[in-house]
Backbone as a ProteinNet text record, in pm:
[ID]
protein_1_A
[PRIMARY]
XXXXXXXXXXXXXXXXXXXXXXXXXXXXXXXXXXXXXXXXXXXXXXXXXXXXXXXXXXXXXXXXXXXXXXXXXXXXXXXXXXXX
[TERTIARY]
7982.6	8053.9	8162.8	8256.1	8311.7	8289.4	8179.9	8104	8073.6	8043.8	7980.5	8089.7	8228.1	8295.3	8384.7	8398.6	8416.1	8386.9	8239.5	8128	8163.4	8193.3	8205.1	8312.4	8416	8557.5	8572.9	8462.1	8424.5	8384	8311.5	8220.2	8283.5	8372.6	8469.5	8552.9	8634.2	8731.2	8678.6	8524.4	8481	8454.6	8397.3	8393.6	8517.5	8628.3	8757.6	8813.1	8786.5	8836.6	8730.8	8588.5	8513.5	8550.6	8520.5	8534.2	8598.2	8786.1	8860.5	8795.2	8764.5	8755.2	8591	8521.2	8423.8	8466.6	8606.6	8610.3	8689.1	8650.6	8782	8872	8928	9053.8	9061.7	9041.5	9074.3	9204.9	9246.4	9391.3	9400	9476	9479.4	9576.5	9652.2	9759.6	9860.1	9874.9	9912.3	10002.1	9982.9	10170.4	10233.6	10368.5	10488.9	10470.8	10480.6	10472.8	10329.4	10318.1	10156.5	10192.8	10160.4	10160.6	10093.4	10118.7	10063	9904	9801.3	9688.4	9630.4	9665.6	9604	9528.4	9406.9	9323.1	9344.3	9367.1	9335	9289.4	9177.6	9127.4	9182.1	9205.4	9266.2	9181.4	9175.9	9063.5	9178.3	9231.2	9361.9	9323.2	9187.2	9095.8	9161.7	9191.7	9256.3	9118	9030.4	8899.3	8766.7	8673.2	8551.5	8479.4	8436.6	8332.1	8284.2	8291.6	8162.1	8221.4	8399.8	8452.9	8573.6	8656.4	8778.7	8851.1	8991.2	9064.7	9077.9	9059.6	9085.2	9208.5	9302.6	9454.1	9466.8	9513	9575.4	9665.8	9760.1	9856.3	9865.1	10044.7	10032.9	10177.8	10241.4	10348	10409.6	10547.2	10695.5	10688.5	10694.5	10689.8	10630.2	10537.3	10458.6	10313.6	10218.1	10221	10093.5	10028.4	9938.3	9777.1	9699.8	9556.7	9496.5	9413.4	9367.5	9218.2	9160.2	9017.3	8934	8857.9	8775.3	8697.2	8603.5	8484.7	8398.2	8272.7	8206.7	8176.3	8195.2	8210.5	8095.6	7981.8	7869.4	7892.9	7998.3	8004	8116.7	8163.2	8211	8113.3	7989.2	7944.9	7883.6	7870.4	7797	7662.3	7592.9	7439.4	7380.8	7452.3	7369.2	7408.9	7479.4	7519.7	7647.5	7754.1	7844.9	7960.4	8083.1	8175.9	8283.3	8270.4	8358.5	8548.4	8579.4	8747.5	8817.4	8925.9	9001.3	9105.4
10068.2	10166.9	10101.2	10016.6	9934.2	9839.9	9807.8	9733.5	9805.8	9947.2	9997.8	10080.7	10068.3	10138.4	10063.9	9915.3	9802	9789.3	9812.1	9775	9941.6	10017.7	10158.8	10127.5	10091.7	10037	9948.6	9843.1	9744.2	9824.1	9910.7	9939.1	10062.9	10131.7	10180.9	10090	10041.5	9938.3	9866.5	9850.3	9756.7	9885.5	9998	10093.8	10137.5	10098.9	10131.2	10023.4	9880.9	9792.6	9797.2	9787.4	9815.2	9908	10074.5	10163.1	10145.2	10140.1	10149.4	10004.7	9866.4	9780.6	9802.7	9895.5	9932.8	10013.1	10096.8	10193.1	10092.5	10111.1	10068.9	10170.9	10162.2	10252.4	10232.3	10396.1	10392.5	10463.4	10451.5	10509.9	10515.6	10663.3	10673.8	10599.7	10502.1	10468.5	10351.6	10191.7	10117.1	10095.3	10067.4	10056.3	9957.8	10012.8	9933.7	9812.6	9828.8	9728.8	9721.9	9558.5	9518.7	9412.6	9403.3	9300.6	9200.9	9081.3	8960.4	8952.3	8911.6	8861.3	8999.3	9146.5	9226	9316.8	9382.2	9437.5	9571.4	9663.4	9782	9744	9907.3	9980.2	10072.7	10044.9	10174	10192.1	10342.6	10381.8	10437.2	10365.8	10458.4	10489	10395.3	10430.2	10294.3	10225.4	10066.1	9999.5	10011.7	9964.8	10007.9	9959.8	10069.5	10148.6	10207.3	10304.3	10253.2	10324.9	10249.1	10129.9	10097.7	10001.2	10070	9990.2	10019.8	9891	9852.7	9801.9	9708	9640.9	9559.9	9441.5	9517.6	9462.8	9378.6	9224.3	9185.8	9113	9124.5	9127.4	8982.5	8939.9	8785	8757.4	8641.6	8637.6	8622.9	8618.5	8558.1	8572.9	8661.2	8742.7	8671.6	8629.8	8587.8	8682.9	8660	8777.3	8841.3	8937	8984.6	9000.9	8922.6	8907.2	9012.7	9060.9	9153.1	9145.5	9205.7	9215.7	9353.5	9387.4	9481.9	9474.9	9544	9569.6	9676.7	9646.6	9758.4	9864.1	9962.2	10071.5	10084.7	10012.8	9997.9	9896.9	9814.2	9731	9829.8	9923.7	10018.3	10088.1	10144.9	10186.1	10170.5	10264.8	10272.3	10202.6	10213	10208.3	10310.5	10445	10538.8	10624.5	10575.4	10581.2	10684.8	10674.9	10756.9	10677.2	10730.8	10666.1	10610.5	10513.8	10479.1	10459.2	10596.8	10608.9	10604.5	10612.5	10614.9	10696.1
15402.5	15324.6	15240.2	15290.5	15255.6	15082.6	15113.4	14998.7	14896.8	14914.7	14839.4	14746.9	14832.6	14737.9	14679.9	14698.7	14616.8	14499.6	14531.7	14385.7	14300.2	14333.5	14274.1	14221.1	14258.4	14179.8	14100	14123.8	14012.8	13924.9	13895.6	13821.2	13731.8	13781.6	13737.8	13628	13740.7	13620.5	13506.3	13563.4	13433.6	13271.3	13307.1	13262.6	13144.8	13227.2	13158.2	13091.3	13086.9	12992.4	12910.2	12883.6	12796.4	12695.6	12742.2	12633.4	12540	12538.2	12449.6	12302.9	12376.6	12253.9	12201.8	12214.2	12131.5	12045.4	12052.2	11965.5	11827.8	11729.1	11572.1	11550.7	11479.3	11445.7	11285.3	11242.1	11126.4	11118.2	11005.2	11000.4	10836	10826.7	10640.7	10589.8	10628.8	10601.6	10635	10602.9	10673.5	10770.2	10897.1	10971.3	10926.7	10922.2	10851.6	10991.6	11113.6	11257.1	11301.5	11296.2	11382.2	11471.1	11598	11645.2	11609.6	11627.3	11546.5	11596.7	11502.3	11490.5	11545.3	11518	11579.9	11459.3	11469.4	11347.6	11362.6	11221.5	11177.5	11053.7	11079.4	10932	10917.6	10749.7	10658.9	10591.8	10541.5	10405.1	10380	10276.7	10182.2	10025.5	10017.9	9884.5	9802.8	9854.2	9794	9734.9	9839.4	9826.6	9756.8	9716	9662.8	9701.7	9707.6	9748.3	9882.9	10009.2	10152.6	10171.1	10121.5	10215.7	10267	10344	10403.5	10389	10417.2	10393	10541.5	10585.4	10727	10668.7	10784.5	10794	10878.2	10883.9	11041.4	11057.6	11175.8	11147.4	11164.3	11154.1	11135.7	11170.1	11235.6	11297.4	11262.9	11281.8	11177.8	11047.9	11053.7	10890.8	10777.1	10849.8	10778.9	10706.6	10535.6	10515.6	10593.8	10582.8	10623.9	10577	10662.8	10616.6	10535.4	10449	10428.3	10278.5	10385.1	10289.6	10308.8	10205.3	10194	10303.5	10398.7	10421.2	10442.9	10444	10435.9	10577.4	10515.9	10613.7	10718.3	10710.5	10773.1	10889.1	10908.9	10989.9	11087.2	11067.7	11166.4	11270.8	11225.8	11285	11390.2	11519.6	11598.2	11576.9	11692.1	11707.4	11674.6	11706.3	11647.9	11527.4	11402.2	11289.3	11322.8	11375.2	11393.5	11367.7	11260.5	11298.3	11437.4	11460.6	11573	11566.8	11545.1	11539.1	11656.1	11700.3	11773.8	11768.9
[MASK]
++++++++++++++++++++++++++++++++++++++++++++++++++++++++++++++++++++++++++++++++++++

């Protein structure tokens, strides 16, 4: 019994660090604060058509990465946006 509810707690926890980093995050709007080397998407319409804006952040005020991509590399497996 023991074992089995080990492995149920494993399997749990593993459950719960997974989910959240499958999801992306879009956001209409840049944050003024990013922790360093950390990624958001914006669609603030900066970009063309079926892209978004991918931000990241960067340390000691130093400036901030940023390039177009296409909105297709957001998606799910089963064509759904993946927001947060």
């Amino acid at each position: 019994m023991r074992l089995v509810w080990s492995g149920l707690s494993a399997a749990a926890f593993t459950l719960l660090m997974v989910q959240p980093s499958a999801a992306q995050r879009v956001l209409s709007f840049e944050p003024l604060a990013m922790d360093p080397y950390s990624t958001v998407y914006v669609d603030n319409g900066s970009c063309s058509a079926g892209k978004v804006l991918k931000v990241q952040g960067a340390p000691n005020n130093q400036r901030r990465k940023k390039s177009c991509v296409p909105l297709s590399d957001l998606r799910g497996a089963n064509g759904t946006l993946r927001t947060k």
